[in-house]
XYZ file of C-alpha atoms in Angstrom:
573
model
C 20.833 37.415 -28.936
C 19.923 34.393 -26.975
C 22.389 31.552 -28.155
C 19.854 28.921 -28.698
C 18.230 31.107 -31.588
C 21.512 31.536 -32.958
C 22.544 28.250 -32.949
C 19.948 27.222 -34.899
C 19.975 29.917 -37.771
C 23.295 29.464 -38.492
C 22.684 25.298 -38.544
C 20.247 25.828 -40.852
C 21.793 28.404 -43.010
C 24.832 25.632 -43.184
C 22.420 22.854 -43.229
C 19.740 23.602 -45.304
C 18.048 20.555 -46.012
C 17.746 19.682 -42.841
C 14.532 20.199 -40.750
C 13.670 20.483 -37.551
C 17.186 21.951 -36.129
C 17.511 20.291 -32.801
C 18.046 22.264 -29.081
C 21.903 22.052 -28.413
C 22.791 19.679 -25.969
C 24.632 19.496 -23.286
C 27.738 18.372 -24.673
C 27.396 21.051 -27.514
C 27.205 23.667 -24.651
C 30.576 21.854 -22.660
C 32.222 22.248 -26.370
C 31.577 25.687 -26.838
C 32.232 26.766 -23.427
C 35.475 25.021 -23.725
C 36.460 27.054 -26.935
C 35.350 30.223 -25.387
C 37.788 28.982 -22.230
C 40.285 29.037 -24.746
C 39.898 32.215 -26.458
C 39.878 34.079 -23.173
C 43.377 32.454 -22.296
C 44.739 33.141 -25.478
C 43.475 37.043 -24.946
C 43.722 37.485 -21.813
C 47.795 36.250 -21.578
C 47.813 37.745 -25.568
C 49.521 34.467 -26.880
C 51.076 34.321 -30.285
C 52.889 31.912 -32.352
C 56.008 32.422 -31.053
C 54.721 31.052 -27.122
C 55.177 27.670 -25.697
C 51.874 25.595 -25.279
C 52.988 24.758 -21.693
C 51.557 28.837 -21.453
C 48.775 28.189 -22.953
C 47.555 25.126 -21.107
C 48.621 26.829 -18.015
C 46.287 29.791 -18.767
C 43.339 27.714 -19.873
C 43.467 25.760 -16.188
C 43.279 29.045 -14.750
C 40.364 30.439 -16.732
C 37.177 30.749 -14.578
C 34.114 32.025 -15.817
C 29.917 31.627 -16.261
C 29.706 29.594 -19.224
C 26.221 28.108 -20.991
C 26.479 24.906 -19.375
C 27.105 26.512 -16.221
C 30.450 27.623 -14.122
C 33.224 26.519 -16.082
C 36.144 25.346 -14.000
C 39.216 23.015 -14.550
C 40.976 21.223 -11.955
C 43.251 18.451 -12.458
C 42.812 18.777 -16.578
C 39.314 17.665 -15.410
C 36.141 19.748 -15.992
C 34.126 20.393 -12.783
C 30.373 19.571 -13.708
C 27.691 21.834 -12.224
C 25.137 21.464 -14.121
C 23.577 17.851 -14.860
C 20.992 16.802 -17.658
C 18.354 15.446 -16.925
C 17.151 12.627 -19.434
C 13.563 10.764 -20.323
C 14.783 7.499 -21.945
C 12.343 5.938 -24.469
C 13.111 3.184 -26.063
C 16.376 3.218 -27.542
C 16.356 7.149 -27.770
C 16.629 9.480 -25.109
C 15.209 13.263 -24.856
C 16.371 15.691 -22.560
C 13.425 17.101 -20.141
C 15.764 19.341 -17.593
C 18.810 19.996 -15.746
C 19.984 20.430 -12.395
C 22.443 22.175 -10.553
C 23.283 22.575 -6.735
C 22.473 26.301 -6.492
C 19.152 26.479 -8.644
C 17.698 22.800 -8.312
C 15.921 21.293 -11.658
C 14.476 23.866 -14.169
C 13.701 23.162 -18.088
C 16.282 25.132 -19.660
C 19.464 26.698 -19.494
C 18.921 30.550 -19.583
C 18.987 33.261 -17.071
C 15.368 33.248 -16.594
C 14.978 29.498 -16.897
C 11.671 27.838 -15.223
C 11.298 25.874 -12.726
C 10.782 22.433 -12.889
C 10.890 19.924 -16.165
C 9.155 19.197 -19.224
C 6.949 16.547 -20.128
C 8.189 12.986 -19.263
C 6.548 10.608 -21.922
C 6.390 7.014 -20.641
C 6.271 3.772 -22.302
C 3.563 3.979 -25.015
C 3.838 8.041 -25.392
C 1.839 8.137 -22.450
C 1.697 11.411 -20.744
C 0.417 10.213 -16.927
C 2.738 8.129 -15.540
C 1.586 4.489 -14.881
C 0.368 3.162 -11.778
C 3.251 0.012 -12.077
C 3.248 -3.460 -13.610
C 0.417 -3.493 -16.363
C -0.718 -6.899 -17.187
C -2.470 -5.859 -20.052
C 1.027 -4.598 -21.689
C 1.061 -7.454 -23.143
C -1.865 -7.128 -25.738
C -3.755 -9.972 -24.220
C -6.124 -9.628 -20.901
C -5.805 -12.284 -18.055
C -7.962 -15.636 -18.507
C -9.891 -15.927 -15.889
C -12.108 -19.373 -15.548
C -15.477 -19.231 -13.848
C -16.795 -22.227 -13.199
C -20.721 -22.456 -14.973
C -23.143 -23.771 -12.753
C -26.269 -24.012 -10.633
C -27.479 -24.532 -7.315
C -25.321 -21.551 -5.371
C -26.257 -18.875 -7.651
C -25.248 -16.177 -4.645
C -21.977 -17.622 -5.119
C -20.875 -17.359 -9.004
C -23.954 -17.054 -11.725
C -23.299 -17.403 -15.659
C -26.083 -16.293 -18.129
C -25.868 -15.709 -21.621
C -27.316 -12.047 -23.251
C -29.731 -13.546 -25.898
C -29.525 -10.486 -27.952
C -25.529 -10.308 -28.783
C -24.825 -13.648 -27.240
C -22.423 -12.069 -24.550
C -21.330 -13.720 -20.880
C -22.643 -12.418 -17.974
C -20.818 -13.197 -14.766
C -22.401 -12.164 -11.536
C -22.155 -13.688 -7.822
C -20.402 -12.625 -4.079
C -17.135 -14.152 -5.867
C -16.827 -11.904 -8.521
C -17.710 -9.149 -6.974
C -14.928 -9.735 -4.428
C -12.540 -10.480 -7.048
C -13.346 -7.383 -8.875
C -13.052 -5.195 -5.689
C -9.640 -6.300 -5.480
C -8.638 -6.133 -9.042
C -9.754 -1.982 -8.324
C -7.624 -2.194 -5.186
C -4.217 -3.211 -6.714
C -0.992 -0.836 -7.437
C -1.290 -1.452 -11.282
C -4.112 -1.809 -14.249
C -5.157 -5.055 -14.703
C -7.175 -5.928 -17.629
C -9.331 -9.699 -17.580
C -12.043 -11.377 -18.870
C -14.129 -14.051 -17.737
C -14.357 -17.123 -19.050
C -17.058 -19.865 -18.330
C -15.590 -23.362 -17.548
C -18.580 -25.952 -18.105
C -17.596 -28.934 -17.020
C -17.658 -28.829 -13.308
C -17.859 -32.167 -11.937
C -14.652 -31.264 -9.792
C -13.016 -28.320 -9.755
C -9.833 -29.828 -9.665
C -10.189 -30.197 -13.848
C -10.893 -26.378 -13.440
C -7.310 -25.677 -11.351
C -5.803 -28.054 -13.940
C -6.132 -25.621 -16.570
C -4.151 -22.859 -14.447
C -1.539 -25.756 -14.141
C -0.997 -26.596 -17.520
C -0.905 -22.976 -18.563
C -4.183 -22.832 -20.439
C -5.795 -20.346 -17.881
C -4.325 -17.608 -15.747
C -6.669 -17.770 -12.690
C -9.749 -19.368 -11.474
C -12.225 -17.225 -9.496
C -15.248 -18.619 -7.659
C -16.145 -21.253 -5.134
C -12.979 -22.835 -5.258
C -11.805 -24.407 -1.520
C -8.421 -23.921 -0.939
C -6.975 -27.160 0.326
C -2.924 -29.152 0.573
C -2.862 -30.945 -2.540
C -4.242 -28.103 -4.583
C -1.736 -26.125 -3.518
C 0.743 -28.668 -5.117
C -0.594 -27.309 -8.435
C -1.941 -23.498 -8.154
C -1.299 -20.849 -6.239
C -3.847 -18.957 -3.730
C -4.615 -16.040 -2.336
C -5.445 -15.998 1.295
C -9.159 -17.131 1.887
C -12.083 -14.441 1.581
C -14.805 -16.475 3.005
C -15.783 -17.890 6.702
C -13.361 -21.002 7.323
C -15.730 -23.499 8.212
C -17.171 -26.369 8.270
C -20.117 -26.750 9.495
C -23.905 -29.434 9.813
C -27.369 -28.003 9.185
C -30.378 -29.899 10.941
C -33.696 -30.062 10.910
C -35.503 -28.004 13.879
C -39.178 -30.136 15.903
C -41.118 -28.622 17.783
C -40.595 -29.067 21.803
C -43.025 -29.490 24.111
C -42.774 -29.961 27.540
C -44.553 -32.430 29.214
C -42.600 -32.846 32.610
C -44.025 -31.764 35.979
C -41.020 -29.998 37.021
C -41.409 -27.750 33.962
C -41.452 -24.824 36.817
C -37.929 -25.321 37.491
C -37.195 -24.729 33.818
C -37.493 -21.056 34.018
C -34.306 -20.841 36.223
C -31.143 -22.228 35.841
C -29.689 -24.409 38.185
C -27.283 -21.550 39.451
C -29.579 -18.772 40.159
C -31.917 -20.848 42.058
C -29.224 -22.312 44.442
C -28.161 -18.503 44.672
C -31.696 -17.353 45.416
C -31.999 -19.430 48.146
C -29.002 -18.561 49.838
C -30.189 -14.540 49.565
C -33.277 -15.707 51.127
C -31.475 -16.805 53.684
C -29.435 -14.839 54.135
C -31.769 -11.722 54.300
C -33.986 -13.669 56.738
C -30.962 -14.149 58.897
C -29.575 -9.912 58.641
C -32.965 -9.058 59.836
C -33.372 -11.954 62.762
C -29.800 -10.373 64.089
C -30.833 -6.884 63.787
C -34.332 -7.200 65.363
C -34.585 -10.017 67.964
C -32.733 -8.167 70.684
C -35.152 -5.116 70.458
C -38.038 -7.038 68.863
C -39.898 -9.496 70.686
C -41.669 -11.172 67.637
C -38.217 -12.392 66.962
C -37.174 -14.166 70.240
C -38.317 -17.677 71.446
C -36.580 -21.022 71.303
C -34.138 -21.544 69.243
C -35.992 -23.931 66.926
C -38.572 -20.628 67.047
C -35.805 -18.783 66.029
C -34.308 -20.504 63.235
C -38.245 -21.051 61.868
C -38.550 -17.250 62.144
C -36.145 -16.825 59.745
C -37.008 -18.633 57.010
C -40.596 -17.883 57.397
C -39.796 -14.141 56.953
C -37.789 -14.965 54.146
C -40.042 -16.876 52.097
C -42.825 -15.284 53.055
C -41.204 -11.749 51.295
C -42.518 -13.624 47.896
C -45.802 -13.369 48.653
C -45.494 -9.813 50.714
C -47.174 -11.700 53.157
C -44.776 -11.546 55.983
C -46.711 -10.271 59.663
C -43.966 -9.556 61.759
C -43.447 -5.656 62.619
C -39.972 -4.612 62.390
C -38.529 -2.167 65.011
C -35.433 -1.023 62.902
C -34.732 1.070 60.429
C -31.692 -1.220 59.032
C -33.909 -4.030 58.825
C -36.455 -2.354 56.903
C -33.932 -1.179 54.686
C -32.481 -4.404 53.981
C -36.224 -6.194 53.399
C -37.160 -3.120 51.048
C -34.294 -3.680 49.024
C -35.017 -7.230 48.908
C -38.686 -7.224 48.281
C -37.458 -4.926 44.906
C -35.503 -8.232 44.045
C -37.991 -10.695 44.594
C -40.469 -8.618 42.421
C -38.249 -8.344 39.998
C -37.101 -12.453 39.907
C -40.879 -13.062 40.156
C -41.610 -11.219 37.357
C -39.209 -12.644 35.134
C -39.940 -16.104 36.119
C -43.562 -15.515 35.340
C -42.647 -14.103 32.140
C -40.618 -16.799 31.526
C -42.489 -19.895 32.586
C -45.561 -18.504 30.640
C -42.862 -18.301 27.388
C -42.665 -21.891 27.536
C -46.094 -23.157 28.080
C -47.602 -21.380 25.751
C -44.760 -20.728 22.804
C -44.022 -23.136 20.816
C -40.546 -24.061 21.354
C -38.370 -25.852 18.816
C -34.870 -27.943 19.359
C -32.230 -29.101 16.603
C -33.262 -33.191 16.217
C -29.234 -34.434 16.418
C -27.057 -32.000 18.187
C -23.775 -33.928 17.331
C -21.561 -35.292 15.171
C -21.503 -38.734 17.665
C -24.892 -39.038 17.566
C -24.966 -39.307 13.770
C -22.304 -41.899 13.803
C -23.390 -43.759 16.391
C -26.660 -44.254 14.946
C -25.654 -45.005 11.665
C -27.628 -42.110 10.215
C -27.416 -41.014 6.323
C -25.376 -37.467 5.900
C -25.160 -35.459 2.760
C -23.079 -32.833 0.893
C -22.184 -31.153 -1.410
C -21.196 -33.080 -5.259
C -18.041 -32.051 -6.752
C -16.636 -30.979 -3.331
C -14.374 -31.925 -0.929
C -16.347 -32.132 2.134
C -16.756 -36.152 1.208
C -12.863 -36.297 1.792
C -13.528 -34.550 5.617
C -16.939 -36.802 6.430
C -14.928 -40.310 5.239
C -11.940 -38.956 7.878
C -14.683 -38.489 10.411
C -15.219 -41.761 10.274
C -18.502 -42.098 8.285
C -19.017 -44.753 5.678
C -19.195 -44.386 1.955
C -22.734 -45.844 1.787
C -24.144 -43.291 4.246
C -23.058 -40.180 2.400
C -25.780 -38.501 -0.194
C -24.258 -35.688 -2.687
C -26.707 -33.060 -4.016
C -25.930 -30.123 -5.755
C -28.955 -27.427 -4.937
C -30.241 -25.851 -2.071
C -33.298 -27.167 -2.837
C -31.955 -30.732 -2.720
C -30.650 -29.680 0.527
C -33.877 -28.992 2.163
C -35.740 -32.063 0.613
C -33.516 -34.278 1.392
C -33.767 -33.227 5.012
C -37.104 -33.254 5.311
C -37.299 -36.311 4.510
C -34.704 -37.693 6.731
C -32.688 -40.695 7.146
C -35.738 -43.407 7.959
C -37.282 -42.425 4.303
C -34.004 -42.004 2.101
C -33.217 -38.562 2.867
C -30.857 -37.440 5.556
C -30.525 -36.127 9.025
C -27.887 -33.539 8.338
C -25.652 -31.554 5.777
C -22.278 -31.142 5.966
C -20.591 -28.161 3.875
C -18.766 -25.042 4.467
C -19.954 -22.660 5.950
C -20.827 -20.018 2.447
C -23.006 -22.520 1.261
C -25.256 -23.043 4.334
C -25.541 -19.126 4.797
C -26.984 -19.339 1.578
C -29.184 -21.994 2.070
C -30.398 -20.298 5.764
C -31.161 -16.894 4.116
C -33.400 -18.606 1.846
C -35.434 -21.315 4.361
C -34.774 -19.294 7.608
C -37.377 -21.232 9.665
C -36.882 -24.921 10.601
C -33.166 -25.482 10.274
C -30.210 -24.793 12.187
C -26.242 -24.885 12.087
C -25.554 -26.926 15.196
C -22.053 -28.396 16.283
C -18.607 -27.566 16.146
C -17.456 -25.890 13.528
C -14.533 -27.702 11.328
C -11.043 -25.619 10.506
C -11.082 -25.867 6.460
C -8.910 -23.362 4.049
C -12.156 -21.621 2.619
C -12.658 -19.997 -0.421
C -9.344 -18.482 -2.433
C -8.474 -17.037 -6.094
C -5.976 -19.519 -7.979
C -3.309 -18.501 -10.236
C -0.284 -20.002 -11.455
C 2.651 -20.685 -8.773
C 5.074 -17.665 -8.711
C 2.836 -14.864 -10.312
C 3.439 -12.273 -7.897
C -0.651 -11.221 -7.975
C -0.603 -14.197 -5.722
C 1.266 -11.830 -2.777
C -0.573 -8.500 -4.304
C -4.139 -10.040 -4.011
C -3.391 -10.845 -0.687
C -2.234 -7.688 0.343
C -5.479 -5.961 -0.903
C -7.533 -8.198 1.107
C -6.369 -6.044 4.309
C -6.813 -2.539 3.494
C -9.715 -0.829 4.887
C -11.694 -0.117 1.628
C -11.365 -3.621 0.587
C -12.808 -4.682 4.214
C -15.644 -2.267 3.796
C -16.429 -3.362 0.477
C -16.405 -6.731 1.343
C -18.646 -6.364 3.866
C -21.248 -4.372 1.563
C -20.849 -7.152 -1.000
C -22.100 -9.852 2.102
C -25.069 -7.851 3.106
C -26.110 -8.085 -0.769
C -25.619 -11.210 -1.387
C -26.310 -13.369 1.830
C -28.322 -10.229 3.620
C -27.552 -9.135 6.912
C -26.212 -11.318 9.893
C -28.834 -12.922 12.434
C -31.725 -11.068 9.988
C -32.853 -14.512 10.115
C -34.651 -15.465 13.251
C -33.555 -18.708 14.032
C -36.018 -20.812 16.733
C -32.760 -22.946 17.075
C -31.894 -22.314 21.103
C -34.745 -24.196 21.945
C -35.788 -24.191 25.354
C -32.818 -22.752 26.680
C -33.981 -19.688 24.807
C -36.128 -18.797 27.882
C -34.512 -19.739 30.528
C -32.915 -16.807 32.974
C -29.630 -17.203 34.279
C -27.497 -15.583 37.220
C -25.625 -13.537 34.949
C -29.326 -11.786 34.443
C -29.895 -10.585 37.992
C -26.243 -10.427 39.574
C -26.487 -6.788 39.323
C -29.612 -7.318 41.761
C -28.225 -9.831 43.950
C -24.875 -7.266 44.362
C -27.034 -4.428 45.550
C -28.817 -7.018 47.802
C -26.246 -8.159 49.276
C -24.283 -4.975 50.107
C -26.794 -3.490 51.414
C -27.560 -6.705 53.988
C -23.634 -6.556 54.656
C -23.596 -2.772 55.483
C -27.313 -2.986 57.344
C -25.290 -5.947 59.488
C -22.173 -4.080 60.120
C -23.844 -0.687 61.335
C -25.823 -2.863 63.393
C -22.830 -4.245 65.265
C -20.901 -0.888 65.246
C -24.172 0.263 67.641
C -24.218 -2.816 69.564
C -20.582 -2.798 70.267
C -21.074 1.538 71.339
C -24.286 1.008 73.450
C -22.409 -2.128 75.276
C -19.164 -0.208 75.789
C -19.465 -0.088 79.862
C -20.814 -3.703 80.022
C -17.898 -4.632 77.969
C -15.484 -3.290 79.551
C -16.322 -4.099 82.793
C -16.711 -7.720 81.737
C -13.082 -7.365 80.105
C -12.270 -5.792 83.727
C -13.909 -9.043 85.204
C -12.380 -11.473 83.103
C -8.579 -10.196 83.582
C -9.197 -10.357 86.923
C -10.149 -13.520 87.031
C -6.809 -14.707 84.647
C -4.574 -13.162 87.116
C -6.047 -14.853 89.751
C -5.785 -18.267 88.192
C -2.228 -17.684 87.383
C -1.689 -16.794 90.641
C -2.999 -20.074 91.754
C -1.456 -22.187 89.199
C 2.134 -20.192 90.139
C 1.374 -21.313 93.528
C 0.569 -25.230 92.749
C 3.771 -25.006 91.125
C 5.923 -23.751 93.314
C 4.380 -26.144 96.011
C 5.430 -28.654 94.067
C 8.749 -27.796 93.285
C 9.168 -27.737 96.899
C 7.405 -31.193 97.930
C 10.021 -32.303 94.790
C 13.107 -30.939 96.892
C 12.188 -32.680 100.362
C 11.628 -36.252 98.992
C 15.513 -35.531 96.641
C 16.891 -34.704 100.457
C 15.903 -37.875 101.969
């Protein structure tokens, strides 16, 4: 009969009010195998009374055998474990789950047909999954979080009220970033948002996190050196910027050299020089077998730049007798239509477009004109514009997009402003929703952006952080910009101005490559046959010419040694 079973019939028969016999335990199943250990000595060597106890020790250290907690075996007086429990502590208690031994591994019980593996662990809170780590929540109590409640950058953080059972509702690119992370972390974390009213700085917001009243802040909050005196952050989530948005007029061009606008500076110079330079491949190839080519050499040197030009216009009369040259001017004649196409294209962009161009493209020009800035109340962009070097009296704070706009429409001359300084969340938000007539323009100033504050030394600090740079997180941040501030450049801003028209080199060097290798190949051929059907000519003429060197040096050998002599006769006398 299976030990176990009897075990506990004959504890209950001796015990009987006591339920719920226990399973023996490993210690139980050491005891018994070490009385068994000694009835098998004592039987085995038949001891009676009348035998030392040095015998019977000595037989009991040499009794070897298969017992219920495994292969019993002394050495030293010492018992040699095999078998090892395996224990699920909980709380103060402790329940055995298993045992393991190095020729079977872990199973659940100790029989001959025991199973694999061990029993249920129960973790803390008889929970049967096992935890995903550190639960905040363990505590009873879910985090604080502070949100500040306010309007103007709705897109950012937005708190209403549900009317009907008077509950928060907390929406905004901020909290949905914060609660993709709070998804993303290693362990449960259980919060609830709390509106913070008062925002006339947010540094009475990060206060409360200080003085232990709050256990983060999430929203618009702008990570900077003395707030990290007092709070904690996570890395920034948001562009780190900032940044001046202007108003767009519209440009019109009244110059007369508004046909040299089309073209930049570089690709005329460089269209010239192919002009040239095509005019001069062809006058090499063709005025030795071409008579339209040969004259004077002003003729000549008018020749080529007549042909050259004149490819613009296909107008050009002279017949050409090669093949290489006609190569080279149909290649370049697929240029020119090309370039002239564009340019047409382009010059008719600007005179009949309308064209628009940011009205102050600088931070200089602002302060050197003493014009009127604005931004943002409550923030710390004030702080940055006073260490630019503005005045107090010249900065404006509003607190809406809307503010934004009409205050720069109205500009500095009628108590508005001629720009708006903030970082760079705020004026994607106030772009997506007037897209036409305004423009970021300038550099763009290093700031620490947007982070989540807690306490200094929680450890979500270093967790948050490390959430921000897994791949799910990225992707969901990214989905959580395209629904709140819409997709990049979906906006059609006017802002390049004029120089939105203009072609560059960069646009036709592809052309002006296969131009000019073909010219350069068309030219080298044409040598190559020049220098083969001239081979006799030249070499005779190379015949001539060394000729002629060895009889000079023979001359000049002979001046010399004439002299050498006329040198000796006068030394004599």
């Amino acid at each position: 009969m299976n030990f176990t079973v009897r075990f506990k019939e004959k504890f209950q028969m001796e015990n009987p009010g006591i339920r719920g016999v226990p399973s023996p335990s490993l210690l139980l199943l050491w005891a018994y195998d070490t009385a068994w250990s000694l009835a098998a000595a004592v039987n085995r060597n038949r001891v009676s009374s009348s035998t030392p106890g040095r015998t019977l020790l000595g037989a009991v250290l040499d009794t070897t055998f298969d017992g219920l907690a495994g292969r019993f075996r002394l050495r030293n007086g010492l018992l040699q474990v095999s078998t090892y429990e395996v224990v699920n502590i909980i709380g103060k208690g402790a329940r055995t789950v298993g045992f393991w031994t190095p020729e079977s591994g872990i199973f659940k019980n100790l029989k001959a047909n025991n199973e694999k593996g061990l029993k249920q662990i129960l973790w803390p809170g008889d929970l049967a999954t096992a935890p995903r780590g550190w639960d905040v929540s363990s505590t009873g109590s879910p985090l604080r979080v502070i949100v500040p409640s306010r309007h103007g950058f709705d897109q950012l953080v937005k708190v209403s009220y549900n009317p009907t059972n008077i509950s928060v509702i907390v929406t905004g690119y901020c909290i949905d970033v914060f609660d993709a992370l709070m998804k993303n972390l290693p362990y449960l974390v259980a919060y609830q948002y709390v509106p913070f009213n008062d925002t006339s700085t947010y540094d009475s917001i990060l206060n409360l996190v200080y003085e232990k009243e709050a256990d983060a802040v999430v929203g618009d909050t702008t990570i900077s050196t003395d707030r990290m005196n007092k709070v904690a952050f996570t890395m920034p989530y948001t562009d780190i910027g900032l940044s001046m948005i202007v108003v767009l007029k519209k440009y019109s061009s009244r110059s007369m050299w508004i046909f040299l606008q089309p073209l930049t500076h570089t690709l005329w110079i460089t269209s010239l020089a192919f002009f040239f330079l095509t005019g001069f491949v062809v006058w090499v190839i063709e005025h030795r077998i071409n008579p339209e080519f040969r004259g004077t050499p002003w003729q000549q040197f008018g020749i080529i730049f007549y042909f050259a030009f004149s490819t613009l216009v296909f107008s050009h009369k002279e017949k050409l007798e090669s093949n290489l040259s006609r190569l080279v001017v149909i290649v370049w004649v697929f240029v020119v239509l090309i370039l002239t196409s564009s340019y047409t294209a382009s010059l008719t962009s600007m005179l009949t477009f309308q064209q628009f161009q940011p009205t102050v493209t600088s931070v200089q020009d602002l302060l050197r004109n003493g014009h009127f800035v604005g931004y943002q109340r409550g923030s710390t962009v004030k702080y940055w514009l006073e260490e630019m070097g503005f005045h107090k009296k010249n900065l404006l704070g509003y607190g809406t997009v809307e503010e934004y706009a009409e205050a720069l429409q109205m500009g500095s001359e009628n108590g508005g402003v001629s720009a708006i300084f903030d970082e760079n969340p705020y004026l994607k938000i106030f772009l997506s929703k007037y897209c036409e007539g305004y423009t970021m323009v300038g550099p763009t100033y290093r700031l620490g952006g947007f982070g989540f504050a807690f306490p200094i030394g929680s450890p979500m600090v270093h967790d948050v952080s490390q959430a921000f740079m897994t791949p799910a997180v990225q992707e969901e941040m990214a989905r959580i910009e395209r629904k709140w501030f819409g997709n990049p450049g979906a906006c059609g801003s006017s802002s390049d101005g004029i120089n939105s028209s203009r072609l560059g080199f960069s646009n036709f060097s592809g052309l002006f490559l296969i131009s000019g290798l073909t010219s350069g190949l068309a030219l080298l051929i044409s040598l190559s046959i020049l220098v083969y059907q001239k081979r006799d000519e030249l070499s005779a003429e190379a015949s001539r010419t060394r000729s002629m060197s060895l009889q000079r040096l023979h001359m000049w050998l002979e001046r010399l040694r004439t002299w050498y002599q006329a040198q000796g006769v006068t030394h004599h006398q």
